[in-house]
Coordinates of C-alpha atoms in Angstrom, one line a residue:
M1 CA -192.4 -257.6 -157.4
T2 CA -191.4 -254.6 -155.4
S3 CA -193.3 -255.7 -152.3
E4 CA -191.1 -258.8 -151.6
P5 CA -187.9 -256.8 -151.0
A6 CA -189.9 -254.4 -148.8
T7 CA -191.3 -257.3 -146.9
E8 CA -187.9 -258.8 -146.5
T9 CA -186.5 -255.5 -145.3
A10 CA -189.3 -255.1 -142.7
D11 CA -188.8 -258.7 -141.5
H12 CA -185.1 -258.1 -141.2
Q13 CA -185.8 -254.9 -139.2
I14 CA -188.2 -256.7 -136.9
A15 CA -185.7 -259.6 -136.4
T16 CA -182.9 -257.1 -135.7
T17 CA -185.1 -255.2 -133.1
I18 CA -186.0 -258.5 -131.4
S19 CA -182.4 -259.6 -131.3
H20 CA -181.3 -256.2 -130.0
S21 CA -183.9 -256.3 -127.3
A22 CA -182.9 -259.8 -126.3
T23 CA -179.2 -258.8 -125.9
T24 CA -179.6 -255.3 -124.4
V25 CA -181.9 -256.3 -121.6
P26 CA -179.6 -258.9 -120.1
Q27 CA -176.6 -256.6 -120.8
R28 CA -178.4 -253.8 -118.9
R29 CA -178.9 -256.1 -115.9
A30 CA -175.5 -257.7 -116.1
W31 CA -174.4 -255.8 -113.0
L32 CA -176.8 -258.0 -111.0
R33 CA -174.6 -261.0 -111.6
V34 CA -171.8 -259.4 -109.6
V35 CA -174.1 -258.5 -106.8
P36 CA -174.2 -261.9 -105.0
A37 CA -170.4 -262.1 -104.9
M38 CA -170.1 -258.5 -103.5
F39 CA -172.9 -259.1 -101.1
L40 CA -171.3 -262.3 -99.6
L41 CA -167.8 -260.7 -99.5
A42 CA -169.3 -257.9 -97.4
W43 CA -171.2 -260.5 -95.3
G44 CA -167.9 -262.3 -94.7
G45 CA -166.3 -259.1 -93.5
N46 CA -168.9 -258.2 -91.0
H47 CA -170.3 -261.5 -89.6
F48 CA -167.7 -261.4 -86.9
T49 CA -169.1 -258.2 -85.4
P50 CA -172.0 -259.5 -83.4
L51 CA -169.8 -262.3 -82.1
V52 CA -167.3 -260.1 -80.2
H53 CA -169.1 -260.6 -76.9
M54 CA -169.2 -264.4 -77.5
Y55 CA -165.5 -264.5 -78.0
E56 CA -165.0 -262.5 -74.8
E57 CA -167.4 -264.5 -72.6
D58 CA -167.1 -268.1 -74.1
G59 CA -163.7 -267.9 -75.6
G60 CA -161.9 -266.2 -72.7
Y61 CA -160.4 -263.5 -74.9
A62 CA -159.6 -260.0 -73.4
V63 CA -161.6 -257.0 -74.6
W64 CA -158.6 -255.7 -76.6
Q65 CA -158.1 -259.2 -78.2
A66 CA -161.8 -259.4 -79.3
N67 CA -161.7 -255.8 -80.7
L68 CA -158.3 -256.5 -82.4
L69 CA -159.9 -259.5 -84.2
L70 CA -162.8 -257.2 -85.2
G71 CA -160.3 -254.8 -86.8
M72 CA -157.8 -257.4 -87.9
Y73 CA -159.2 -257.7 -91.3
V74 CA -158.1 -254.2 -92.1
G75 CA -154.7 -255.8 -92.4
G76 CA -156.0 -257.8 -95.3
L77 CA -158.4 -255.2 -96.6
I78 CA -155.9 -252.5 -97.5
P79 CA -153.7 -254.9 -99.6
G80 CA -156.9 -256.3 -101.0
L81 CA -158.0 -252.8 -102.0
L82 CA -154.7 -251.5 -103.4
V83 CA -153.0 -254.6 -104.8
A84 CA -156.2 -256.1 -106.2
S85 CA -157.2 -252.9 -108.0
A86 CA -153.7 -252.8 -109.7
L87 CA -153.9 -256.5 -110.6
S88 CA -157.5 -256.0 -112.0
D89 CA -156.3 -253.2 -114.3
R90 CA -153.8 -255.7 -115.8
R91 CA -155.7 -259.0 -115.6
G92 CA -159.4 -257.9 -115.7
R93 CA -162.1 -257.6 -113.1
K94 CA -163.5 -261.1 -113.1
P95 CA -160.4 -263.2 -112.2
I96 CA -159.4 -260.9 -109.3
L97 CA -163.0 -260.9 -107.9
V98 CA -163.0 -264.7 -108.1
A99 CA -159.7 -264.8 -106.2
G100 CA -161.2 -262.6 -103.6
M101 CA -164.2 -264.9 -103.2
I102 CA -161.8 -267.9 -102.7
A103 CA -159.9 -266.0 -100.1
A104 CA -163.1 -265.2 -98.2
I105 CA -164.3 -268.8 -98.3
V106 CA -161.0 -270.1 -96.9
G107 CA -161.2 -267.3 -94.3
S108 CA -164.6 -268.6 -93.1
V109 CA -163.3 -272.1 -92.9
L110 CA -160.4 -271.0 -90.7
L111 CA -162.7 -268.9 -88.5
G112 CA -165.1 -271.8 -88.1
L113 CA -162.2 -274.1 -87.0
G114 CA -160.2 -271.6 -84.9
F115 CA -162.4 -270.7 -81.9
D116 CA -159.6 -271.7 -79.4
L117 CA -156.7 -270.5 -81.5
F118 CA -156.2 -266.8 -81.5
W119 CA -153.6 -266.8 -84.4
L120 CA -155.9 -268.9 -86.6
L121 CA -158.7 -266.4 -86.0
C122 CA -156.3 -263.6 -86.9
V123 CA -155.5 -265.3 -90.2
G124 CA -159.1 -266.0 -91.0
R125 CA -160.0 -262.3 -90.4
V126 CA -157.1 -261.2 -92.6
L127 CA -158.4 -263.4 -95.4
A128 CA -161.9 -262.0 -94.9
G129 CA -160.4 -258.5 -95.2
I130 CA -158.8 -259.4 -98.5
G131 CA -162.2 -260.5 -99.8
V132 CA -163.8 -257.2 -98.6
G133 CA -161.0 -255.2 -100.2
V134 CA -161.4 -256.9 -103.5
A135 CA -165.2 -256.3 -103.4
M136 CA -164.7 -252.6 -102.6
S137 CA -162.1 -251.9 -105.2
V138 CA -162.5 -254.4 -108.0
G139 CA -166.2 -255.1 -107.4
T140 CA -167.1 -251.5 -107.2
S141 CA -165.3 -250.7 -110.4
W142 CA -166.9 -253.7 -112.2
I143 CA -170.4 -252.7 -111.2
K144 CA -169.6 -249.0 -112.1
E145 CA -168.6 -250.2 -115.6
L146 CA -171.6 -252.5 -116.0
S147 CA -173.8 -249.5 -115.0
S148 CA -172.5 -247.4 -117.9
P149 CA -172.6 -247.7 -121.7
P150 CA -172.3 -250.0 -123.6
F151 CA -173.8 -252.3 -120.9
D152 CA -176.4 -250.0 -119.4
H153 CA -177.6 -246.9 -121.2
K154 CA -180.4 -246.1 -118.8
A155 CA -178.6 -246.0 -115.4
G156 CA -178.5 -242.6 -113.7
I157 CA -175.2 -240.8 -113.4
T158 CA -174.8 -241.8 -109.7
A159 CA -175.8 -245.5 -110.3
G160 CA -172.2 -246.5 -110.5
A161 CA -171.7 -245.3 -106.9
R162 CA -175.0 -246.2 -105.4
R163 CA -175.3 -249.8 -106.6
P164 CA -172.0 -251.1 -105.2
A165 CA -172.3 -249.0 -102.0
L166 CA -175.8 -250.3 -101.4
T167 CA -174.8 -253.9 -102.1
L168 CA -171.9 -253.7 -99.7
T169 CA -174.0 -252.1 -97.0
V170 CA -176.8 -254.6 -97.3
G171 CA -174.2 -257.4 -97.2
F172 CA -172.7 -256.0 -94.0
A173 CA -176.1 -255.8 -92.4
I174 CA -177.6 -259.1 -93.5
G175 CA -174.4 -261.0 -92.6
A176 CA -174.4 -259.6 -89.1
A177 CA -178.1 -260.3 -88.7
V178 CA -178.0 -263.9 -89.8
T179 CA -174.8 -264.6 -87.8
G180 CA -176.2 -263.0 -84.7
C181 CA -179.4 -265.0 -84.9
L182 CA -177.5 -268.3 -85.5
A183 CA -175.2 -267.5 -82.6
Q184 CA -178.0 -266.5 -80.2
W185 CA -180.4 -269.4 -80.9
G186 CA -178.6 -272.0 -83.1
P187 CA -176.3 -274.9 -82.3
M188 CA -172.5 -274.6 -82.5
P189 CA -172.5 -270.7 -82.6
E190 CA -168.7 -270.7 -83.1
T191 CA -168.9 -272.8 -86.3
I192 CA -172.3 -272.8 -88.0
P193 CA -172.4 -269.0 -89.0
Y194 CA -169.1 -269.4 -90.9
A195 CA -170.3 -272.6 -92.6
V196 CA -173.5 -270.9 -93.8
H197 CA -171.4 -268.1 -95.3
G198 CA -169.0 -270.5 -97.0
L199 CA -171.7 -272.5 -98.7
L200 CA -173.5 -269.4 -100.0
S201 CA -170.3 -268.0 -101.2
V202 CA -169.7 -271.1 -103.4
V203 CA -173.1 -270.5 -105.0
A204 CA -172.2 -266.8 -105.7
L205 CA -168.9 -267.9 -107.2
F206 CA -170.7 -269.8 -109.9
I207 CA -173.0 -266.8 -110.6
V208 CA -170.2 -264.3 -111.0
F209 CA -168.6 -266.5 -113.7
T210 CA -171.5 -265.6 -115.9
A211 CA -171.0 -261.8 -115.7
P212 CA -169.3 -260.1 -118.7
E213 CA -165.8 -258.9 -118.4
T214 CA -165.7 -255.1 -118.8
L215 CA -162.0 -254.6 -119.1
T216 CA -161.2 -256.1 -122.4
K217 CA -157.6 -257.0 -123.3
E218 CA -157.3 -253.9 -125.4
R219 CA -158.1 -251.7 -122.4
R220 CA -156.0 -253.4 -119.9
S221 CA -152.8 -251.9 -118.5
A222 CA -149.6 -253.0 -120.2
H223 CA -147.5 -252.1 -117.3
H224 CA -146.4 -254.4 -114.4
W225 CA -149.1 -254.5 -111.7
W226 CA -146.9 -252.9 -109.1
R227 CA -146.7 -249.7 -111.2
G228 CA -150.5 -249.5 -110.7
L229 CA -149.8 -249.0 -107.0
R230 CA -148.7 -245.5 -107.9
I231 CA -151.9 -243.4 -108.1
P232 CA -151.3 -239.8 -109.1
L233 CA -154.9 -238.9 -108.2
V234 CA -154.1 -239.2 -104.5
G235 CA -152.5 -235.8 -104.8
H236 CA -155.5 -234.2 -106.5
R237 CA -156.6 -231.1 -104.7
T238 CA -160.2 -232.3 -104.3
F239 CA -159.0 -235.7 -102.9
V240 CA -156.6 -234.1 -100.5
R241 CA -159.0 -231.4 -99.1
L242 CA -162.3 -233.4 -99.1
I243 CA -161.7 -237.1 -99.1
I244 CA -158.7 -237.5 -96.9
P245 CA -160.2 -235.7 -93.8
A246 CA -163.6 -237.2 -94.3
A247 CA -163.1 -240.9 -95.4
P248 CA -161.9 -242.4 -92.1
W249 CA -165.1 -241.3 -90.4
V250 CA -167.2 -243.5 -92.7
F251 CA -166.3 -246.8 -90.8
A252 CA -165.3 -245.0 -87.6
A253 CA -169.0 -244.3 -87.3
A254 CA -170.0 -247.9 -88.0
G255 CA -167.4 -249.2 -85.5
V256 CA -168.5 -246.9 -82.7
A257 CA -172.2 -247.7 -83.4
Y258 CA -172.0 -251.5 -83.3
A259 CA -168.8 -252.3 -81.5
V260 CA -168.4 -249.6 -78.8
M261 CA -172.1 -249.0 -78.0
P262 CA -172.8 -252.7 -77.1
A263 CA -169.8 -252.7 -74.8
L264 CA -171.2 -249.7 -73.0
V265 CA -174.4 -251.5 -72.0
Q266 CA -173.3 -255.1 -71.7
D267 CA -173.7 -255.1 -67.9
E268 CA -177.4 -254.1 -68.4
L269 CA -178.1 -256.8 -71.0
G270 CA -176.2 -259.9 -69.7
E271 CA -176.7 -262.9 -72.0
W272 CA -178.6 -260.8 -74.5
T273 CA -175.5 -258.7 -75.4
T274 CA -174.9 -260.7 -78.6
M275 CA -178.4 -260.2 -79.8
Y276 CA -178.3 -256.5 -78.9
A277 CA -175.0 -256.1 -80.8
T278 CA -176.7 -257.8 -83.8
V279 CA -179.6 -255.4 -83.6
L280 CA -177.4 -252.4 -83.5
T281 CA -175.3 -253.7 -86.4
V282 CA -178.5 -254.2 -88.5
V283 CA -180.0 -250.8 -87.4
T284 CA -176.7 -248.9 -88.2
L285 CA -176.3 -250.5 -91.6
G286 CA -180.0 -250.5 -92.4
A287 CA -180.2 -246.8 -91.7
G288 CA -177.2 -246.3 -93.9
A289 CA -178.7 -248.3 -96.7
L290 CA -182.0 -246.5 -96.6
V291 CA -180.4 -243.1 -96.9
Q292 CA -177.9 -243.9 -99.6
N293 CA -180.5 -243.4 -102.4
L294 CA -181.1 -239.9 -101.1
V295 CA -177.6 -238.7 -101.6
P296 CA -178.2 -237.4 -105.1
R297 CA -181.1 -235.3 -103.8
I298 CA -179.0 -234.0 -100.9
N299 CA -176.3 -233.0 -103.3
R300 CA -178.9 -231.1 -105.4
W301 CA -180.5 -229.4 -102.4
T302 CA -177.1 -228.4 -100.9
G303 CA -175.2 -227.5 -104.0
G304 CA -173.0 -230.7 -103.9
R305 CA -172.3 -230.7 -100.2
A306 CA -173.8 -234.0 -99.2
L307 CA -170.4 -234.9 -97.6
V308 CA -170.7 -231.9 -95.3
V309 CA -174.2 -232.9 -94.3
G310 CA -173.0 -236.4 -93.5
L311 CA -170.1 -235.2 -91.4
T312 CA -172.4 -232.8 -89.5
L313 CA -174.6 -235.8 -88.6
M314 CA -171.4 -237.7 -87.7
T315 CA -170.3 -235.0 -85.3
F316 CA -173.7 -234.9 -83.7
G317 CA -173.7 -238.7 -83.4
M318 CA -170.3 -238.8 -81.7
G319 CA -171.6 -236.2 -79.2
L320 CA -174.6 -238.4 -78.5
A321 CA -172.2 -241.3 -78.0
V322 CA -170.6 -239.5 -75.1
V323 CA -174.0 -239.1 -73.5
A324 CA -174.7 -242.8 -74.1
A325 CA -171.4 -243.7 -72.4
L326 CA -172.2 -241.6 -69.4
A327 CA -175.8 -243.0 -69.1
A328 CA -175.0 -246.6 -70.0
D329 CA -178.5 -246.7 -71.4
P330 CA -179.4 -249.3 -74.2
I331 CA -182.1 -247.0 -75.6
M332 CA -179.7 -244.1 -76.0
A333 CA -177.1 -246.4 -77.6
F334 CA -179.8 -247.5 -80.0
V335 CA -180.4 -243.8 -81.0
V336 CA -176.7 -243.3 -81.5
A337 CA -176.6 -246.3 -83.8
I338 CA -179.4 -244.7 -86.0
V339 CA -177.7 -241.3 -86.2
L340 CA -174.3 -242.7 -87.0
G341 CA -175.8 -245.2 -89.5
I342 CA -177.4 -242.3 -91.4
A343 CA -174.2 -240.4 -91.3
Y344 CA -172.3 -243.4 -92.5
G345 CA -174.7 -243.9 -95.4
I346 CA -174.5 -240.4 -96.6
C347 CA -170.7 -240.1 -96.3
V348 CA -169.8 -243.4 -98.0
V349 CA -171.8 -242.5 -101.1
A350 CA -171.0 -238.8 -101.2
G351 CA -167.3 -239.6 -101.0
L352 CA -167.5 -242.2 -103.7
V353 CA -169.4 -239.8 -106.0
I354 CA -166.6 -237.3 -105.6
V355 CA -163.9 -239.9 -106.2
Q356 CA -165.6 -241.2 -109.3
A357 CA -166.1 -237.7 -110.6
I358 CA -162.3 -236.9 -110.6
A359 CA -161.2 -240.4 -111.8
E360 CA -160.4 -241.4 -115.4
P361 CA -161.4 -245.0 -116.3
K362 CA -157.7 -246.2 -116.0
D363 CA -157.5 -244.7 -112.5
L364 CA -160.9 -245.8 -111.2
A365 CA -160.1 -249.0 -109.5
G366 CA -156.9 -247.6 -107.9
I367 CA -158.4 -244.4 -106.5
T368 CA -161.5 -246.4 -105.3
G369 CA -159.1 -248.7 -103.5
V370 CA -157.4 -245.7 -101.8
Y371 CA -160.7 -244.2 -100.9
Y372 CA -161.9 -247.4 -99.2
S373 CA -158.5 -247.9 -97.5
L374 CA -158.9 -244.5 -95.9
A375 CA -162.5 -245.2 -95.0
Y376 CA -161.7 -248.5 -93.4
S377 CA -158.8 -247.1 -91.4
G378 CA -161.5 -245.7 -89.2
F379 CA -162.7 -249.2 -88.3
L380 CA -159.6 -249.5 -86.0
L381 CA -161.1 -246.9 -83.8
P382 CA -162.9 -249.4 -81.5
T383 CA -159.6 -251.2 -81.0
V384 CA -157.9 -248.0 -80.0
L385 CA -160.6 -247.0 -77.6
A386 CA -160.6 -250.4 -76.0
A387 CA -156.8 -250.2 -75.6
L388 CA -157.2 -246.9 -73.8
L389 CA -159.7 -248.2 -71.2
P390 CA -157.0 -248.7 -68.5
L391 CA -156.2 -245.0 -68.9
M392 CA -159.6 -243.4 -69.5
P393 CA -163.3 -244.5 -69.7
Y394 CA -165.2 -244.5 -73.0
S395 CA -167.0 -241.2 -72.0
I396 CA -163.6 -239.3 -72.2
S397 CA -162.1 -241.0 -75.2
L398 CA -165.4 -240.6 -77.2
G399 CA -165.4 -236.9 -76.2
A400 CA -162.0 -236.6 -77.8
V401 CA -163.3 -238.4 -80.9
A402 CA -166.2 -236.0 -81.1
V403 CA -163.8 -233.0 -81.0
I404 CA -161.6 -234.4 -83.7
C405 CA -164.7 -235.1 -85.8
L406 CA -165.8 -231.5 -85.4
L407 CA -162.3 -230.4 -86.7
S408 CA -162.6 -232.6 -89.7
L409 CA -166.1 -231.2 -90.4
S410 CA -164.7 -227.7 -90.3
A411 CA -161.9 -228.6 -92.7
V412 CA -164.2 -230.3 -95.2
S413 CA -166.8 -227.5 -95.0
L414 CA -164.2 -224.8 -95.8
A415 CA -162.8 -226.9 -98.7
S416 CA -166.3 -227.5 -100.0
K417 CA -167.1 -223.8 -100.1
A418 CA -163.8 -223.1 -101.9
R419 CA -164.6 -225.8 -104.4
A420 CA -168.0 -224.4 -105.1

């Protein structure tokens, strides 16, 4: 008589355990459902990069116009970062990321149709920028939340920074690689790369609909979204002294590596310039992706100064860029891309770790948006350097950049010592 209740209790415990396992394993991997969307948003932001030379040679655009198109999506990225983060705090992560995906798809359509229309290309790049901005602020926050309890109890403390940063970096790299190969060897290079991105994005859109919403109605902001644009953490001592001087160098490094370096050696490469630009883009971002998982170790080894290590490499890489400009040597430019790629990878994660450490959950999306806005402001550097070409060659302007980078390193190093 007494064994039946015991048996029923045991059966109930087994059933509960099985049910718990069935729900927790998918929950623990729920962040992976957001990855395809973030990956393709990053792809859409960077697939223009290896095509800069094609627009100059085949489209008849001036150097400054092609570089302006490269940096044009910063005009969409910063609103995408700041406004989208505020909207997501009020409306939830999923609907805003979906809206970013739709903007990116429309952007690719316009880019594919607008080869001969500069203004249409500009609009397409701005829409691509909005998509990247949404990925960086809302997508990063969403994956961070899906990498934490109650969704994931086993993720490491830095997983919330590493997972989205790595997803974005790989998306930037693969997007450039696929686009460069299609442009070099495929038909209709001004159209097909954008069509491929658009079709894959539609698939990712369906996948992201299955991801769980992390910001439930009870946790959402009750204020109007524009109040979310006010982010008090911007005045935080750590943010002001460490993040503000360091963040712009994150994508300044990437821009110099795969936009300026190919321009230095295009006379040596001729028709292979597009493929060379593709290789440099993949190498830069590939080096950055490989080193990102080492950032927690670098922080342990250096007492939390991974950002200083990254900026040190950044300064060294900018110095090498001056040598590459003087030599106009493709091999030297390749080495510069590796060094700056490693520096980029360390800095982007090290900065994000600091930002997430000082942020409360309600401020996370907003301060992440500000961080990436600062980081992406550096992507305008190639446009500035190209505009200065009538006044000075790359060797001189890059020398000035290296000096400014050294000053930033000094400021961050001193602030890091004071913080320790």
